[in-house]
mmCIF file of C-alpha atoms in Angstrom:
data_model
loop_
_atom_site.group_PDB
_atom_site.id
_atom_site.type_symbol
_atom_site.label_atom_id
_atom_site.label_comp_id
_atom_site.label_asym_id
_atom_site.label_seq_id
_atom_site.Cartn_x
_atom_site.Cartn_y
_atom_site.Cartn_z
ATOM 1 C CA UNK A 1 1.096 -0.311 28.140
ATOM 2 C CA UNK A 2 2.034 0.755 24.624
ATOM 3 C CA UNK A 3 0.343 2.718 21.869
ATOM 4 C CA UNK A 4 0.594 2.128 18.147
ATOM 5 C CA UNK A 5 0.995 5.222 16.005
ATOM 6 C CA UNK A 6 0.712 5.301 12.234
ATOM 7 C CA UNK A 7 2.523 8.236 10.737
ATOM 8 C CA UNK A 8 2.490 9.392 7.156
ATOM 9 C CA UNK A 9 4.891 11.924 5.750
ATOM 10 C CA UNK A 10 5.840 13.641 2.517
ATOM 11 C CA UNK A 11 8.473 16.186 1.617
ATOM 12 C CA UNK A 12 10.994 17.151 -1.031
ATOM 13 C CA UNK A 13 13.457 14.299 -1.416
ATOM 14 C CA UNK A 14 16.818 14.993 0.211
ATOM 15 C CA UNK A 15 19.525 13.143 2.135
ATOM 16 C CA UNK A 16 18.782 12.732 5.823
ATOM 17 C CA UNK A 17 14.995 12.899 5.627
ATOM 18 C CA UNK A 18 14.405 9.374 6.962
ATOM 19 C CA UNK A 19 17.121 9.904 9.565
ATOM 20 C CA UNK A 20 15.358 13.030 10.870
ATOM 21 C CA UNK A 21 12.166 11.050 11.371
ATOM 22 C CA UNK A 22 13.896 8.027 12.909
ATOM 23 C CA UNK A 23 15.835 10.260 15.341
ATOM 24 C CA UNK A 24 12.573 11.790 16.626
ATOM 25 C CA UNK A 25 11.018 8.346 17.014
ATOM 26 C CA UNK A 26 14.002 6.938 18.908
ATOM 27 C CA UNK A 27 14.366 10.046 21.114
ATOM 28 C CA UNK A 28 10.647 9.815 21.943
ATOM 29 C CA UNK A 29 11.023 6.208 23.114
ATOM 30 C CA UNK A 30 9.336 4.752 20.060
ATOM 31 C CA UNK A 31 10.173 1.637 18.075
ATOM 32 C CA UNK A 32 9.987 1.753 14.259
ATOM 33 C CA UNK A 33 8.089 -1.474 13.475
ATOM 34 C CA UNK A 34 7.041 -1.434 9.846
ATOM 35 C CA UNK A 35 7.176 0.994 6.942
ATOM 36 C CA UNK A 36 6.686 1.634 3.255
ATOM 37 C CA UNK A 37 8.785 4.505 1.868
ATOM 38 C CA UNK A 38 9.335 5.690 -1.691
ATOM 39 C CA UNK A 39 10.631 8.553 -3.823
ATOM 40 C CA UNK A 40 8.135 9.652 -6.462
ATOM 41 C CA UNK A 41 8.478 12.691 -8.739
ATOM 42 C CA UNK A 42 11.019 14.419 -6.500
ATOM 43 C CA UNK A 43 8.975 13.862 -3.342
ATOM 44 C CA UNK A 44 9.743 11.319 -0.649
ATOM 45 C CA UNK A 45 6.705 9.810 1.052
ATOM 46 C CA UNK A 46 6.116 7.108 3.588
ATOM 47 C CA UNK A 47 3.913 5.409 6.072
ATOM 48 C CA UNK A 48 5.414 4.084 9.296
ATOM 49 C CA UNK A 49 4.030 2.002 12.156
ATOM 50 C CA UNK A 50 5.556 2.998 15.492
ATOM 51 C CA UNK A 51 5.063 1.492 18.952
ATOM 52 C CA UNK A 52 5.629 3.844 21.874
ATOM 53 C CA UNK A 53 4.933 3.692 25.624
ATOM 54 C CA UNK A 54 1.440 5.132 26.121
ATOM 55 C CA UNK A 55 2.712 7.857 28.432
ATOM 56 C CA UNK A 56 5.201 9.053 25.774
ATOM 57 C CA UNK A 57 2.836 9.135 22.778
ATOM 58 C CA UNK A 58 1.832 12.804 23.036
ATOM 59 C CA UNK A 59 5.483 13.895 23.363
ATOM 60 C CA UNK A 60 6.445 11.885 20.285
ATOM 61 C CA UNK A 61 3.545 13.326 18.292
ATOM 62 C CA UNK A 62 4.650 16.848 19.253
ATOM 63 C CA UNK A 63 8.267 16.099 18.277
ATOM 64 C CA UNK A 64 7.194 14.732 14.900
ATOM 65 C CA UNK A 65 4.998 17.760 14.217
ATOM 66 C CA UNK A 66 8.092 19.979 14.631
ATOM 67 C CA UNK A 67 9.392 18.473 11.377
ATOM 68 C CA UNK A 68 6.840 20.632 9.552
ATOM 69 C CA UNK A 69 9.281 23.541 9.993
ATOM 70 C CA UNK A 70 11.750 21.584 7.817
ATOM 71 C CA UNK A 71 9.214 21.349 4.972
ATOM 72 C CA UNK A 72 8.078 17.853 5.881
ATOM 73 C CA UNK A 73 4.340 17.259 6.132
ATOM 74 C CA UNK A 74 3.674 14.702 8.888
ATOM 75 C CA UNK A 75 0.357 13.235 10.026
ATOM 76 C CA UNK A 76 0.108 10.939 13.047
ATOM 77 C CA UNK A 77 -2.907 8.735 13.766
ATOM 78 C CA UNK A 78 -3.311 6.431 16.734
ATOM 79 C CA UNK A 79 -3.628 2.819 15.624
ATOM 80 C CA UNK A 80 -6.434 0.547 16.730
ATOM 81 C CA UNK A 81 -6.624 -3.118 17.494
ATOM 82 C CA UNK A 82 -6.950 -5.208 14.365
ATOM 83 C CA UNK A 83 -10.406 -6.560 13.638
ATOM 84 C CA UNK A 84 -10.846 -10.212 14.492
ATOM 85 C CA UNK A 85 -9.798 -12.397 11.584
ATOM 86 C CA UNK A 86 -12.587 -13.489 9.297
ATOM 87 C CA UNK A 87 -12.731 -16.542 7.108
ATOM 88 C CA UNK A 88 -10.756 -15.403 4.079
ATOM 89 C CA UNK A 89 -8.021 -16.457 1.709
ATOM 90 C CA UNK A 90 -4.908 -14.307 1.328
ATOM 91 C CA UNK A 91 -3.895 -13.885 -2.318
ATOM 92 C CA UNK A 92 -1.393 -11.899 -4.290
ATOM 93 C CA UNK A 93 -2.728 -10.551 -7.583
ATOM 94 C CA UNK A 94 -0.335 -9.608 -10.330
ATOM 95 C CA UNK A 95 -1.982 -7.351 -12.897
ATOM 96 C CA UNK A 96 -0.288 -6.481 -16.179
ATOM 97 C CA UNK A 97 -1.840 -4.534 -19.006
ATOM 98 C CA UNK A 98 -1.441 -1.686 -21.445
ATOM 99 C CA UNK A 99 -1.417 1.553 -19.490
ATOM 100 C CA UNK A 100 -4.589 3.595 -19.767
ATOM 101 C CA UNK A 101 -6.370 6.200 -17.636
ATOM 102 C CA UNK A 102 -8.582 4.677 -14.924
ATOM 103 C CA UNK A 103 -6.967 1.255 -14.655
ATOM 104 C CA UNK A 104 -6.426 1.503 -10.870
ATOM 105 C CA UNK A 105 -9.984 2.785 -10.408
ATOM 106 C CA UNK A 106 -11.378 -0.090 -12.480
ATOM 107 C CA UNK A 107 -9.351 -2.788 -10.712
ATOM 108 C CA UNK A 108 -10.124 -1.497 -7.213
ATOM 109 C CA UNK A 109 -13.802 -1.007 -8.051
ATOM 110 C CA UNK A 110 -14.018 -4.615 -9.223
ATOM 111 C CA UNK A 111 -12.377 -5.844 -6.017
ATOM 112 C CA UNK A 112 -14.688 -3.701 -3.875
ATOM 113 C CA UNK A 113 -17.793 -5.078 -5.601
ATOM 114 C CA UNK A 114 -16.623 -8.603 -4.760
ATOM 115 C CA UNK A 115 -15.981 -7.659 -1.118
ATOM 116 C CA UNK A 116 -12.235 -8.236 -1.514
ATOM 117 C CA UNK A 117 -10.082 -6.199 0.874
ATOM 118 C CA UNK A 118 -6.825 -4.672 -0.382
ATOM 119 C CA UNK A 119 -4.034 -5.159 2.144
ATOM 120 C CA UNK A 120 -1.214 -3.722 0.038
ATOM 121 C CA UNK A 121 -0.874 -2.306 -3.484
ATOM 122 C CA UNK A 122 2.245 -1.346 -5.400
ATOM 123 C CA UNK A 123 2.327 -0.334 -9.033
ATOM 124 C CA UNK A 124 4.699 0.818 -11.731
ATOM 125 C CA UNK A 125 4.919 1.615 -15.413
ATOM 126 C CA UNK A 126 7.429 -0.355 -17.485
ATOM 127 C CA UNK A 127 8.321 -0.755 -21.134
ATOM 128 C CA UNK A 128 7.055 -3.834 -22.929
ATOM 129 C CA UNK A 129 9.761 -6.036 -24.443
ATOM 130 C CA UNK A 130 10.214 -5.547 -28.185
ATOM 131 C CA UNK A 131 7.541 -2.813 -28.610
ATOM 132 C CA UNK A 132 8.537 -0.414 -25.841
ATOM 133 C CA UNK A 133 4.860 0.315 -25.139
ATOM 134 C CA UNK A 134 4.017 1.509 -21.641
ATOM 135 C CA UNK A 135 2.698 -1.345 -19.549
ATOM 136 C CA UNK A 136 0.986 -0.968 -16.183
ATOM 137 C CA UNK A 137 2.045 -3.517 -13.558
ATOM 138 C CA UNK A 138 0.502 -3.864 -10.114
ATOM 139 C CA UNK A 139 1.051 -6.305 -7.295
ATOM 140 C CA UNK A 140 -1.905 -6.342 -4.959
ATOM 141 C CA UNK A 141 -2.112 -8.342 -1.743
ATOM 142 C CA UNK A 142 -5.743 -9.013 -0.925
ATOM 143 C CA UNK A 143 -8.030 -10.878 1.462
ATOM 144 C CA UNK A 144 -10.755 -12.756 -0.397
ATOM 145 C CA UNK A 145 -13.812 -13.655 1.719
ATOM 146 C CA UNK A 146 -14.610 -17.355 1.910
ATOM 147 C CA UNK A 147 -17.909 -16.869 0.035
ATOM 148 C CA UNK A 148 -16.084 -15.478 -3.030
ATOM 149 C CA UNK A 149 -14.498 -17.981 -5.403
ATOM 150 C CA UNK A 150 -10.910 -17.157 -6.338
ATOM 151 C CA UNK A 151 -11.731 -17.879 -9.989
ATOM 152 C CA UNK A 152 -14.501 -15.274 -9.836
ATOM 153 C CA UNK A 153 -11.894 -12.688 -8.784
ATOM 154 C CA UNK A 154 -9.776 -13.622 -11.797
ATOM 155 C CA UNK A 155 -12.710 -13.617 -14.235
ATOM 156 C CA UNK A 156 -14.014 -10.295 -12.951
ATOM 157 C CA UNK A 157 -10.634 -8.618 -13.361
ATOM 158 C CA UNK A 158 -10.033 -10.111 -16.802
ATOM 159 C CA UNK A 159 -13.416 -8.779 -17.963
ATOM 160 C CA UNK A 160 -12.150 -5.227 -17.472
ATOM 161 C CA UNK A 161 -10.355 -5.291 -20.791
ATOM 162 C CA UNK A 162 -8.985 -7.847 -23.166
ATOM 163 C CA UNK A 163 -5.423 -6.584 -22.679
ATOM 164 C CA UNK A 164 -5.294 -7.090 -18.905
ATOM 165 C CA UNK A 165 -3.683 -10.272 -17.672
ATOM 166 C CA UNK A 166 -4.131 -11.398 -14.089
ATOM 167 C CA UNK A 167 -2.052 -13.927 -12.206
ATOM 168 C CA UNK A 168 -3.269 -15.130 -8.800
ATOM 169 C CA UNK A 169 -0.905 -16.627 -6.234
ATOM 170 C CA UNK A 170 -1.611 -17.874 -2.750
ATOM 171 C CA UNK A 171 0.092 -15.678 -0.175
ATOM 172 C CA UNK A 172 3.029 -17.209 1.630
#
């Protein structure tokens, strides 16, 4: 019997940070299954899915919490079984628009009102060609319930502001 653990961490970016975490996971009998890691503003943060034998989970959690002494904030949560799949369509939304305060709030609020579930979101700021203006770009993987038309998702997002462009792609 195995247990899934989801750990999140953040600390000052430095060489060896990911290695310190992976050594604790391996020594605790865990397998590093999936992760998203990034350096942002001098901090290194991540979320990692780990599978560990059930009888070794508490030891691994204790070993990971010892990393706090090295200035690394670590939180471990036991995973749960995924909810049974519903009738939905997986889409990838690509949002591009002039950067402005509240754009993530507005996009996510629109998706929530439609009942669309965000599976993954990544965003960045980039310079527009020719003008150099700051442009907000987001790639959002979502699950759209069967009762919601994909075109309604597009129209709802495009109504946020005239300068937002939305491209919808079926997930692979």
